[in-house]
């Protein structure tokens, strides 16, 4: 079971804070550092000092880390034109020496689009399908050849399809709860399917749908299956309660909907997700100043799963 650290910087974090978390992620033996791609805080937090751009952040971290994978859960397809996104991600992959992964979603948070003047189209899923085809097609085009795409929403003519990423193929993540269109898109374009903030039972059901779609597409066992879950671990009940209060959550709710409790409790629940088909968990860490939390997870959770 791979454990990856997943952050939500729109809730309030500087680049320096993210750098400290990324370096701890690397030093403590976790597999990867991922971040959300949002421009507006959610809930009652003030979000200060304001948003950081996902791919600018990852470009910086690419030069300041050496081992960990770097990526997004999920880049909003509404934020960037697909050709520009392909250039950005390929460049960050080069800067990292081939450690980047792209999670790409349709975009959903209308308020952040209004706040920063970003168009919020009505038909987002069909756009996402074209975006996936364009981004992966640009990277896959042989050097010296050109890429063309003529769709409903995007039109590319004689693209040199440059630059190329350092990796032969940048892993692409698709995720979500949709019962039909999402599995089809994952089966066609993704290397990993991520089930965000879902129960063991719902995850197993959705993994089955994606697996069936992959088999129908002739891809069989080509996909990795993963979960994203909020994490709140403590050595005793008081420490769990303190960490839950720090992120404005209740312990019982976190135990029901995430990975919360003692290290033993969290290891046991991760095991249940593994039985459902998951081989990777993105640990949503919401208090980015609590690096002791990461140390505890590394020492007493990850050590039992590696």
PDB file of C-alpha atoms in Angstrom:
ATOM      1  CA  UNK A   1       0.000   0.000   0.000  1.00  0.00           C
ATOM      2  CA  UNK A   2       1.491   3.326  -1.097  1.00  0.00           C
ATOM      3  CA  UNK A   3       0.776   6.281   1.181  1.00  0.00           C
ATOM      4  CA  UNK A   4       0.837   9.735  -0.389  1.00  0.00           C
ATOM      5  CA  UNK A   5       0.450  13.121   1.272  1.00  0.00           C
ATOM      6  CA  UNK A   6      -2.355  15.256  -0.152  1.00  0.00           C
ATOM      7  CA  UNK A   7      -2.725  18.939   0.763  1.00  0.00           C
ATOM      8  CA  UNK A   8      -5.433  21.589   0.325  1.00  0.00           C
ATOM      9  CA  UNK A   9      -3.466  24.865   0.159  1.00  0.00           C
ATOM     10  CA  UNK A  10      -6.479  26.989  -0.766  1.00  0.00           C
ATOM     11  CA  UNK A  11      -7.499  26.691   2.885  1.00  0.00           C
ATOM     12  CA  UNK A  12      -4.469  28.804   3.820  1.00  0.00           C
ATOM     13  CA  UNK A  13      -0.813  28.040   3.089  1.00  0.00           C
ATOM     14  CA  UNK A  14       2.259  29.790   1.757  1.00  0.00           C
ATOM     15  CA  UNK A  15       4.714  28.214  -0.648  1.00  0.00           C
ATOM     16  CA  UNK A  16       7.198  27.934   2.221  1.00  0.00           C
ATOM     17  CA  UNK A  17       4.654  25.931   4.221  1.00  0.00           C
ATOM     18  CA  UNK A  18       4.095  23.601   1.282  1.00  0.00           C
ATOM     19  CA  UNK A  19       7.845  23.235   0.830  1.00  0.00           C
ATOM     20  CA  UNK A  20       8.220  22.205   4.476  1.00  0.00           C
ATOM     21  CA  UNK A  21       5.460  19.601   4.077  1.00  0.00           C
ATOM     22  CA  UNK A  22       6.951  18.307   0.815  1.00  0.00           C
ATOM     23  CA  UNK A  23      10.401  17.955   2.360  1.00  0.00           C
ATOM     24  CA  UNK A  24       8.904  16.132   5.358  1.00  0.00           C
ATOM     25  CA  UNK A  25       7.014  13.910   2.916  1.00  0.00           C
ATOM     26  CA  UNK A  26      10.302  12.990   1.269  1.00  0.00           C
ATOM     27  CA  UNK A  27      12.332  12.624   4.476  1.00  0.00           C
ATOM     28  CA  UNK A  28       9.709  10.429   6.141  1.00  0.00           C
ATOM     29  CA  UNK A  29       9.529   7.947   3.285  1.00  0.00           C
ATOM     30  CA  UNK A  30       6.117   8.714   1.835  1.00  0.00           C
ATOM     31  CA  UNK A  31       5.637   8.012  -1.856  1.00  0.00           C
ATOM     32  CA  UNK A  32       4.406  11.375  -3.122  1.00  0.00           C
ATOM     33  CA  UNK A  33       3.267  14.927  -2.424  1.00  0.00           C
ATOM     34  CA  UNK A  34       0.036  15.970  -4.111  1.00  0.00           C
ATOM     35  CA  UNK A  35      -2.015  19.119  -3.846  1.00  0.00           C
ATOM     36  CA  UNK A  36      -5.438  20.351  -4.836  1.00  0.00           C
ATOM     37  CA  UNK A  37      -5.892  22.859  -7.645  1.00  0.00           C
ATOM     38  CA  UNK A  38      -8.205  25.553  -6.264  1.00  0.00           C
ATOM     39  CA  UNK A  39      -8.149  29.332  -6.122  1.00  0.00           C
ATOM     40  CA  UNK A  40     -10.694  29.948  -3.364  1.00  0.00           C
ATOM     41  CA  UNK A  41     -10.968  28.719   0.207  1.00  0.00           C
ATOM     42  CA  UNK A  42     -13.885  26.514   1.222  1.00  0.00           C
ATOM     43  CA  UNK A  43     -15.883  26.746   4.426  1.00  0.00           C
ATOM     44  CA  UNK A  44     -15.337  29.267   7.208  1.00  0.00           C
ATOM     45  CA  UNK A  45     -11.522  29.521   7.130  1.00  0.00           C
ATOM     46  CA  UNK A  46     -10.030  32.822   5.974  1.00  0.00           C
ATOM     47  CA  UNK A  47      -7.692  31.158   3.451  1.00  0.00           C
ATOM     48  CA  UNK A  48      -4.907  33.627   4.206  1.00  0.00           C
ATOM     49  CA  UNK A  49      -2.506  34.549   2.724  1.00  0.00           C
ATOM     50  CA  UNK A  50      -4.461  33.533  -0.376  1.00  0.00           C
ATOM     51  CA  UNK A  51      -4.197  30.883  -3.083  1.00  0.00           C
ATOM     52  CA  UNK A  52      -1.079  29.420  -4.617  1.00  0.00           C
ATOM     53  CA  UNK A  53      -1.129  28.079  -8.158  1.00  0.00           C
ATOM     54  CA  UNK A  54      -0.802  24.293  -8.307  1.00  0.00           C
ATOM     55  CA  UNK A  55       1.614  24.004 -11.213  1.00  0.00           C
ATOM     56  CA  UNK A  56       3.781  26.941 -10.153  1.00  0.00           C
ATOM     57  CA  UNK A  57       4.017  25.317  -6.719  1.00  0.00           C
ATOM     58  CA  UNK A  58       4.923  21.936  -8.194  1.00  0.00           C
ATOM     59  CA  UNK A  59       7.545  23.526 -10.446  1.00  0.00           C
ATOM     60  CA  UNK A  60       9.242  24.956  -7.368  1.00  0.00           C
ATOM     61  CA  UNK A  61       9.009  21.676  -5.484  1.00  0.00           C
ATOM     62  CA  UNK A  62      10.378  19.832  -8.510  1.00  0.00           C
ATOM     63  CA  UNK A  63      13.666  21.668  -8.009  1.00  0.00           C
ATOM     64  CA  UNK A  64      13.709  21.319  -4.217  1.00  0.00           C
ATOM     65  CA  UNK A  65      12.940  17.608  -3.844  1.00  0.00           C
ATOM     66  CA  UNK A  66      14.691  14.566  -5.239  1.00  0.00           C
ATOM     67  CA  UNK A  67      12.617  11.401  -4.836  1.00  0.00           C
ATOM     68  CA  UNK A  68       8.921  11.908  -4.242  1.00  0.00           C
ATOM     69  CA  UNK A  69       6.319  11.932  -6.982  1.00  0.00           C
ATOM     70  CA  UNK A  70       4.492  15.249  -7.491  1.00  0.00           C
ATOM     71  CA  UNK A  71       0.994  15.849  -8.776  1.00  0.00           C
ATOM     72  CA  UNK A  72      -2.537  17.195  -8.525  1.00  0.00           C
ATOM     73  CA  UNK A  73      -5.843  15.884  -7.238  1.00  0.00           C
ATOM     74  CA  UNK A  74      -7.316  17.263  -9.421  1.00  0.00           C
ATOM     75  CA  UNK A  75      -6.313  19.989 -11.852  1.00  0.00           C
ATOM     76  CA  UNK A  76      -9.517  21.694 -12.958  1.00  0.00           C
ATOM     77  CA  UNK A  77     -10.042  21.411 -16.687  1.00  0.00           C
ATOM     78  CA  UNK A  78     -11.716  24.829 -16.618  1.00  0.00           C
ATOM     79  CA  UNK A  79      -8.531  26.581 -15.469  1.00  0.00           C
ATOM     80  CA  UNK A  80      -6.235  25.984 -18.442  1.00  0.00           C
ATOM     81  CA  UNK A  81      -6.450  25.342 -22.154  1.00  0.00           C
ATOM     82  CA  UNK A  82      -5.373  21.734 -22.778  1.00  0.00           C
ATOM     83  CA  UNK A  83      -2.465  22.660 -25.052  1.00  0.00           C
ATOM     84  CA  UNK A  84      -1.096  25.057 -22.444  1.00  0.00           C
ATOM     85  CA  UNK A  85      -1.613  22.483 -19.700  1.00  0.00           C
ATOM     86  CA  UNK A  86       0.327  19.878 -21.691  1.00  0.00           C
ATOM     87  CA  UNK A  87       3.248  22.307 -21.979  1.00  0.00           C
ATOM     88  CA  UNK A  88       3.156  23.207 -18.283  1.00  0.00           C
ATOM     89  CA  UNK A  89       3.030  19.637 -17.019  1.00  0.00           C
ATOM     90  CA  UNK A  90       5.713  18.430 -19.440  1.00  0.00           C
ATOM     91  CA  UNK A  91       8.001  21.244 -18.328  1.00  0.00           C
ATOM     92  CA  UNK A  92       7.507  20.485 -14.630  1.00  0.00           C
ATOM     93  CA  UNK A  93       8.172  16.832 -15.401  1.00  0.00           C
ATOM     94  CA  UNK A  94      11.476  17.824 -16.987  1.00  0.00           C
ATOM     95  CA  UNK A  95      12.283  20.034 -13.991  1.00  0.00           C
ATOM     96  CA  UNK A  96      11.652  17.114 -11.627  1.00  0.00           C
ATOM     97  CA  UNK A  97      13.599  14.540 -13.602  1.00  0.00           C
ATOM     98  CA  UNK A  98      10.451  12.607 -14.459  1.00  0.00           C
ATOM     99  CA  UNK A  99       8.441  12.547 -11.205  1.00  0.00           C
ATOM    100  CA  UNK A 100       5.177  14.229 -12.197  1.00  0.00           C
ATOM    101  CA  UNK A 101       1.635  12.842 -12.381  1.00  0.00           C
ATOM    102  CA  UNK A 102      -1.439  14.662 -13.672  1.00  0.00           C
ATOM    103  CA  UNK A 103      -4.813  14.352 -12.055  1.00  0.00           C
ATOM    104  CA  UNK A 104      -7.328  16.005 -14.365  1.00  0.00           C
ATOM    105  CA  UNK A 105     -10.972  16.674 -13.577  1.00  0.00           C
ATOM    106  CA  UNK A 106     -13.830  18.637 -15.061  1.00  0.00           C
ATOM    107  CA  UNK A 107     -13.870  21.436 -12.469  1.00  0.00           C
ATOM    108  CA  UNK A 108     -16.832  21.997 -10.161  1.00  0.00           C
ATOM    109  CA  UNK A 109     -16.375  24.946  -7.779  1.00  0.00           C
ATOM    110  CA  UNK A 110     -18.333  27.710  -9.465  1.00  0.00           C
ATOM    111  CA  UNK A 111     -17.608  30.346  -6.795  1.00  0.00           C
ATOM    112  CA  UNK A 112     -13.854  30.315  -7.439  1.00  0.00           C
ATOM    113  CA  UNK A 113     -14.474  30.864 -11.140  1.00  0.00           C
ATOM    114  CA  UNK A 114     -16.647  33.875 -10.371  1.00  0.00           C
ATOM    115  CA  UNK A 115     -14.081  35.218  -7.901  1.00  0.00           C
ATOM    116  CA  UNK A 116     -11.245  35.231 -10.435  1.00  0.00           C
ATOM    117  CA  UNK A 117     -13.078  35.772 -13.718  1.00  0.00           C
ATOM    118  CA  UNK A 118     -12.620  32.232 -15.014  1.00  0.00           C
ATOM    119  CA  UNK A 119     -15.326  31.002 -17.416  1.00  0.00           C
ATOM    120  CA  UNK A 120     -17.459  28.231 -15.934  1.00  0.00           C
ATOM    121  CA  UNK A 121     -18.977  26.391 -18.902  1.00  0.00           C
ATOM    122  CA  UNK A 122     -22.190  24.450 -18.587  1.00  0.00           C
ATOM    123  CA  UNK A 123     -20.900  21.366 -20.415  1.00  0.00           C
ATOM    124  CA  UNK A 124     -17.776  20.449 -18.468  1.00  0.00           C
ATOM    125  CA  UNK A 125     -17.594  16.671 -18.824  1.00  0.00           C
ATOM    126  CA  UNK A 126     -17.522  16.657 -22.624  1.00  0.00           C
ATOM    127  CA  UNK A 127     -14.780  19.289 -22.458  1.00  0.00           C
ATOM    128  CA  UNK A 128     -12.836  17.075 -20.061  1.00  0.00           C
ATOM    129  CA  UNK A 129     -12.964  14.211 -22.535  1.00  0.00           C
ATOM    130  CA  UNK A 130     -11.484  16.405 -25.261  1.00  0.00           C
ATOM    131  CA  UNK A 131      -8.874  17.744 -22.833  1.00  0.00           C
ATOM    132  CA  UNK A 132      -7.735  14.242 -21.928  1.00  0.00           C
ATOM    133  CA  UNK A 133      -7.461  13.275 -25.578  1.00  0.00           C
ATOM    134  CA  UNK A 134      -5.480  16.413 -26.414  1.00  0.00           C
ATOM    135  CA  UNK A 135      -3.063  16.322 -23.472  1.00  0.00           C
ATOM    136  CA  UNK A 136      -2.254  12.640 -23.838  1.00  0.00           C
ATOM    137  CA  UNK A 137      -2.150  12.948 -27.629  1.00  0.00           C
ATOM    138  CA  UNK A 138       0.333  15.806 -27.559  1.00  0.00           C
ATOM    139  CA  UNK A 139       2.685  13.879 -25.261  1.00  0.00           C
ATOM    140  CA  UNK A 140       2.377  10.702 -27.333  1.00  0.00           C
ATOM    141  CA  UNK A 141       3.128  12.357 -30.691  1.00  0.00           C
ATOM    142  CA  UNK A 142       6.509  11.241 -32.026  1.00  0.00           C
ATOM    143  CA  UNK A 143       9.185  13.956 -32.235  1.00  0.00           C
ATOM    144  CA  UNK A 144       9.228  15.534 -35.676  1.00  0.00           C
ATOM    145  CA  UNK A 145       5.539  14.820 -36.260  1.00  0.00           C
ATOM    146  CA  UNK A 146       2.588  17.112 -35.658  1.00  0.00           C
ATOM    147  CA  UNK A 147      -0.663  16.717 -33.762  1.00  0.00           C
ATOM    148  CA  UNK A 148      -4.101  17.743 -34.996  1.00  0.00           C
ATOM    149  CA  UNK A 149      -7.391  17.723 -33.142  1.00  0.00           C
ATOM    150  CA  UNK A 150     -10.733  19.069 -34.306  1.00  0.00           C
ATOM    151  CA  UNK A 151     -13.379  18.746 -31.620  1.00  0.00           C
ATOM    152  CA  UNK A 152     -16.464  20.524 -30.417  1.00  0.00           C
ATOM    153  CA  UNK A 153     -14.611  22.721 -27.928  1.00  0.00           C
ATOM    154  CA  UNK A 154     -10.956  22.714 -29.010  1.00  0.00           C
ATOM    155  CA  UNK A 155      -9.163  22.907 -32.340  1.00  0.00           C
ATOM    156  CA  UNK A 156      -5.441  22.229 -32.805  1.00  0.00           C
ATOM    157  CA  UNK A 157      -3.724  22.356 -36.199  1.00  0.00           C
ATOM    158  CA  UNK A 158      -0.136  21.356 -36.983  1.00  0.00           C
ATOM    159  CA  UNK A 159       0.950  21.430 -33.347  1.00  0.00           C
ATOM    160  CA  UNK A 160       4.623  20.462 -32.945  1.00  0.00           C
ATOM    161  CA  UNK A 161       3.496  18.716 -29.742  1.00  0.00           C
ATOM    162  CA  UNK A 162       6.429  20.057 -27.754  1.00  0.00           C
ATOM    163  CA  UNK A 163       7.951  19.982 -25.222  1.00  0.00           C
ATOM    164  CA  UNK A 164       8.118  16.314 -24.354  1.00  0.00           C
ATOM    165  CA  UNK A 165       8.071  15.200 -20.719  1.00  0.00           C
ATOM    166  CA  UNK A 166      11.055  13.459 -19.179  1.00  0.00           C
ATOM    167  CA  UNK A 167       8.992  10.330 -18.610  1.00  0.00           C
ATOM    168  CA  UNK A 168       8.024   8.172 -21.539  1.00  0.00           C
ATOM    169  CA  UNK A 169       4.454   8.534 -20.277  1.00  0.00           C
ATOM    170  CA  UNK A 170       3.240  10.845 -17.545  1.00  0.00           C
ATOM    171  CA  UNK A 171       0.725   8.945 -15.397  1.00  0.00           C
ATOM    172  CA  UNK A 172      -2.776  10.394 -15.712  1.00  0.00           C
ATOM    173  CA  UNK A 173      -5.331  10.159 -12.905  1.00  0.00           C
ATOM    174  CA  UNK A 174      -9.086  10.304 -13.364  1.00  0.00           C
ATOM    175  CA  UNK A 175     -11.475  10.068 -10.436  1.00  0.00           C
ATOM    176  CA  UNK A 176     -15.020  10.501  -9.247  1.00  0.00           C
ATOM    177  CA  UNK A 177     -18.286   8.885  -8.250  1.00  0.00           C
ATOM    178  CA  UNK A 178     -20.105   8.914 -11.604  1.00  0.00           C
ATOM    179  CA  UNK A 179     -21.456   5.455 -12.452  1.00  0.00           C
ATOM    180  CA  UNK A 180     -21.016   5.412 -16.249  1.00  0.00           C
ATOM    181  CA  UNK A 181     -19.192   8.287 -17.958  1.00  0.00           C
ATOM    182  CA  UNK A 182     -16.423   8.459 -15.348  1.00  0.00           C
ATOM    183  CA  UNK A 183     -15.497   4.753 -15.603  1.00  0.00           C
ATOM    184  CA  UNK A 184     -15.469   5.032 -19.395  1.00  0.00           C
ATOM    185  CA  UNK A 185     -13.111   8.022 -19.348  1.00  0.00           C
ATOM    186  CA  UNK A 186     -10.838   6.345 -16.807  1.00  0.00           C
ATOM    187  CA  UNK A 187     -10.713   3.174 -18.879  1.00  0.00           C
ATOM    188  CA  UNK A 188      -9.787   5.106 -22.004  1.00  0.00           C
ATOM    189  CA  UNK A 189      -7.262   7.639 -20.715  1.00  0.00           C
ATOM    190  CA  UNK A 190      -6.185   6.989 -17.123  1.00  0.00           C
ATOM    191  CA  UNK A 191      -3.318   5.107 -15.564  1.00  0.00           C
ATOM    192  CA  UNK A 192      -4.924   5.460 -12.141  1.00  0.00           C
ATOM    193  CA  UNK A 193      -8.485   5.736 -10.916  1.00  0.00           C
ATOM    194  CA  UNK A 194      -9.008   7.655  -7.694  1.00  0.00           C
ATOM    195  CA  UNK A 195     -12.089   7.399  -5.511  1.00  0.00           C
ATOM    196  CA  UNK A 196     -12.315  10.541  -3.364  1.00  0.00           C
ATOM    197  CA  UNK A 197     -13.779  10.582   0.144  1.00  0.00           C
ATOM    198  CA  UNK A 198     -15.876   7.459  -0.183  1.00  0.00           C
ATOM    199  CA  UNK A 199     -16.739   4.481   2.000  1.00  0.00           C
ATOM    200  CA  UNK A 200     -15.146   1.087   1.548  1.00  0.00           C
ATOM    201  CA  UNK A 201     -18.381  -0.205   0.065  1.00  0.00           C
ATOM    202  CA  UNK A 202     -18.810   2.650  -2.414  1.00  0.00           C
ATOM    203  CA  UNK A 203     -15.148   2.369  -3.406  1.00  0.00           C
ATOM    204  CA  UNK A 204     -15.422  -1.332  -4.107  1.00  0.00           C
ATOM    205  CA  UNK A 205     -18.546  -0.756  -6.192  1.00  0.00           C
ATOM    206  CA  UNK A 206     -16.931   2.015  -8.264  1.00  0.00           C
ATOM    207  CA  UNK A 207     -13.664   0.109  -8.686  1.00  0.00           C
ATOM    208  CA  UNK A 208     -15.738  -2.721 -10.124  1.00  0.00           C
ATOM    209  CA  UNK A 209     -17.355  -0.401 -12.651  1.00  0.00           C
ATOM    210  CA  UNK A 210     -13.999   1.009 -13.728  1.00  0.00           C
ATOM    211  CA  UNK A 211     -12.443  -2.449 -13.934  1.00  0.00           C
ATOM    212  CA  UNK A 212     -15.303  -3.655 -16.135  1.00  0.00           C
ATOM    213  CA  UNK A 213     -14.928  -0.616 -18.405  1.00  0.00           C
ATOM    214  CA  UNK A 214     -11.164  -1.190 -18.624  1.00  0.00           C
ATOM    215  CA  UNK A 215     -11.675  -4.813 -19.597  1.00  0.00           C
ATOM    216  CA  UNK A 216     -14.181  -3.772 -22.262  1.00  0.00           C
ATOM    217  CA  UNK A 217     -11.617  -1.261 -23.582  1.00  0.00           C
ATOM    218  CA  UNK A 218      -8.985  -3.989 -23.775  1.00  0.00           C
ATOM    219  CA  UNK A 219      -6.899  -2.574 -20.928  1.00  0.00           C
ATOM    220  CA  UNK A 220      -7.541  -5.306 -18.366  1.00  0.00           C
ATOM    221  CA  UNK A 221      -5.469  -4.693 -15.241  1.00  0.00           C
ATOM    222  CA  UNK A 222      -3.735  -1.585 -16.588  1.00  0.00           C
ATOM    223  CA  UNK A 223      -5.101   0.791 -13.946  1.00  0.00           C
ATOM    224  CA  UNK A 224      -4.024   1.465 -10.377  1.00  0.00           C
ATOM    225  CA  UNK A 225      -6.923   1.975  -7.942  1.00  0.00           C
ATOM    226  CA  UNK A 226      -6.646   4.491  -5.122  1.00  0.00           C
ATOM    227  CA  UNK A 227      -8.552   6.427  -2.470  1.00  0.00           C
ATOM    228  CA  UNK A 228      -8.290   9.934  -1.066  1.00  0.00           C
ATOM    229  CA  UNK A 229      -9.243  10.200   2.608  1.00  0.00           C
ATOM    230  CA  UNK A 230      -8.832  12.773   5.353  1.00  0.00           C
ATOM    231  CA  UNK A 231      -6.385  11.621   8.030  1.00  0.00           C
ATOM    232  CA  UNK A 232      -6.309  12.336  11.761  1.00  0.00           C
ATOM    233  CA  UNK A 233      -4.082  10.052  13.834  1.00  0.00           C
ATOM    234  CA  UNK A 234      -3.109  10.308  17.497  1.00  0.00           C
ATOM    235  CA  UNK A 235      -1.196   8.275  20.038  1.00  0.00           C
ATOM    236  CA  UNK A 236      -4.183   8.480  22.392  1.00  0.00           C
ATOM    237  CA  UNK A 237      -7.750   9.779  22.382  1.00  0.00           C
ATOM    238  CA  UNK A 238      -6.733  13.226  23.577  1.00  0.00           C
ATOM    239  CA  UNK A 239      -4.281  13.670  20.715  1.00  0.00           C
ATOM    240  CA  UNK A 240      -6.863  12.536  18.177  1.00  0.00           C
ATOM    241  CA  UNK A 241      -9.378  15.006  19.617  1.00  0.00           C
ATOM    242  CA  UNK A 242      -6.816  17.829  19.554  1.00  0.00           C
ATOM    243  CA  UNK A 243      -5.994  17.198  15.896  1.00  0.00           C
ATOM    244  CA  UNK A 244      -9.678  16.934  14.968  1.00  0.00           C
ATOM    245  CA  UNK A 245     -10.434  20.240  16.687  1.00  0.00           C
ATOM    246  CA  UNK A 246      -7.525  21.901  14.879  1.00  0.00           C
ATOM    247  CA  UNK A 247      -9.196  21.197  11.532  1.00  0.00           C
ATOM    248  CA  UNK A 248     -12.730  21.923  12.724  1.00  0.00           C
ATOM    249  CA  UNK A 249     -13.975  18.339  12.607  1.00  0.00           C
ATOM    250  CA  UNK A 250     -15.523  15.861  15.062  1.00  0.00           C
ATOM    251  CA  UNK A 251     -13.699  12.650  15.933  1.00  0.00           C
ATOM    252  CA  UNK A 252     -16.694  10.365  15.360  1.00  0.00           C
ATOM    253  CA  UNK A 253     -17.353  11.923  11.946  1.00  0.00           C
ATOM    254  CA  UNK A 254     -13.713  11.555  10.964  1.00  0.00           C
ATOM    255  CA  UNK A 255     -13.687   7.916  12.019  1.00  0.00           C
ATOM    256  CA  UNK A 256     -16.780   7.296   9.921  1.00  0.00           C
ATOM    257  CA  UNK A 257     -15.731   9.202   6.801  1.00  0.00           C
ATOM    258  CA  UNK A 258     -11.947   9.153   6.930  1.00  0.00           C
ATOM    259  CA  UNK A 259      -8.908   7.615   8.559  1.00  0.00           C
ATOM    260  CA  UNK A 260      -8.976   8.651  12.200  1.00  0.00           C
ATOM    261  CA  UNK A 261      -8.050   7.246  15.579  1.00  0.00           C
ATOM    262  CA  UNK A 262      -5.052   5.380  16.859  1.00  0.00           C
ATOM    263  CA  UNK A 263      -2.388   4.062  14.472  1.00  0.00           C
ATOM    264  CA  UNK A 264      -3.841   0.574  14.892  1.00  0.00           C
ATOM    265  CA  UNK A 265      -7.344   1.768  13.994  1.00  0.00           C
ATOM    266  CA  UNK A 266      -6.077   3.553  10.895  1.00  0.00           C
ATOM    267  CA  UNK A 267      -3.988   0.582   9.767  1.00  0.00           C
ATOM    268  CA  UNK A 268      -7.043  -1.653  10.145  1.00  0.00           C
ATOM    269  CA  UNK A 269      -9.260   0.661   8.090  1.00  0.00           C
ATOM    270  CA  UNK A 270      -6.654   1.053   5.349  1.00  0.00           C
ATOM    271  CA  UNK A 271      -6.599  -2.742   5.234  1.00  0.00           C
ATOM    272  CA  UNK A 272     -10.324  -2.718   4.505  1.00  0.00           C
ATOM    273  CA  UNK A 273      -9.749  -0.375   1.557  1.00  0.00           C
ATOM    274  CA  UNK A 274      -6.995  -2.690   0.343  1.00  0.00           C
ATOM    275  CA  UNK A 275      -9.439  -5.596   0.417  1.00  0.00           C
ATOM    276  CA  UNK A 276     -11.803  -3.489  -1.720  1.00  0.00           C
ATOM    277  CA  UNK A 277      -9.093  -3.153  -4.363  1.00  0.00           C
ATOM    278  CA  UNK A 278      -7.177  -0.020  -3.412  1.00  0.00           C
ATOM    279  CA  UNK A 279      -3.380  -0.100  -3.546  1.00  0.00           C
ATOM    280  CA  UNK A 280      -2.719   3.583  -2.852  1.00  0.00           C
ATOM    281  CA  UNK A 281      -4.135   6.094  -0.371  1.00  0.00           C
ATOM    282  CA  UNK A 282      -3.831   9.865  -0.558  1.00  0.00           C
ATOM    283  CA  UNK A 283      -3.831  11.103   3.024  1.00  0.00           C
ATOM    284  CA  UNK A 284      -5.579  14.467   3.083  1.00  0.00           C
ATOM    285  CA  UNK A 285      -3.579  16.455   5.640  1.00  0.00           C
ATOM    286  CA  UNK A 286      -5.471  19.605   6.600  1.00  0.00           C
ATOM    287  CA  UNK A 287      -3.223  21.055   9.329  1.00  0.00           C
ATOM    288  CA  UNK A 288      -0.071  21.786   7.358  1.00  0.00           C
ATOM    289  CA  UNK A 289       1.797  23.160  10.370  1.00  0.00           C
ATOM    290  CA  UNK A 290       1.563  19.875  12.280  1.00  0.00           C
ATOM    291  CA  UNK A 291       4.596  18.019  10.950  1.00  0.00           C
ATOM    292  CA  UNK A 292       4.592  15.804  14.047  1.00  0.00           C
ATOM    293  CA  UNK A 293       1.415  14.301  12.591  1.00  0.00           C
ATOM    294  CA  UNK A 294       3.342  13.168   9.513  1.00  0.00           C
ATOM    295  CA  UNK A 295       6.114  11.737  11.698  1.00  0.00           C
ATOM    296  CA  UNK A 296       3.577   9.685  13.665  1.00  0.00           C
ATOM    297  CA  UNK A 297       1.911   8.375  10.499  1.00  0.00           C
ATOM    298  CA  UNK A 298       5.293   7.446   9.059  1.00  0.00           C
ATOM    299  CA  UNK A 299       6.508   5.696  12.212  1.00  0.00           C
ATOM    300  CA  UNK A 300       3.349   3.867  13.263  1.00  0.00           C
ATOM    301  CA  UNK A 301       1.087   3.563  10.215  1.00  0.00           C
ATOM    302  CA  UNK A 302       3.267   3.477   7.123  1.00  0.00           C
ATOM    303  CA  UNK A 303       5.776   1.182   8.811  1.00  0.00           C
ATOM    304  CA  UNK A 304       3.071  -1.454   9.212  1.00  0.00           C
ATOM    305  CA  UNK A 305       1.915  -1.213   5.590  1.00  0.00           C
ATOM    306  CA  UNK A 306       5.224  -1.202   3.722  1.00  0.00           C
TER     307      UNK A 306
END
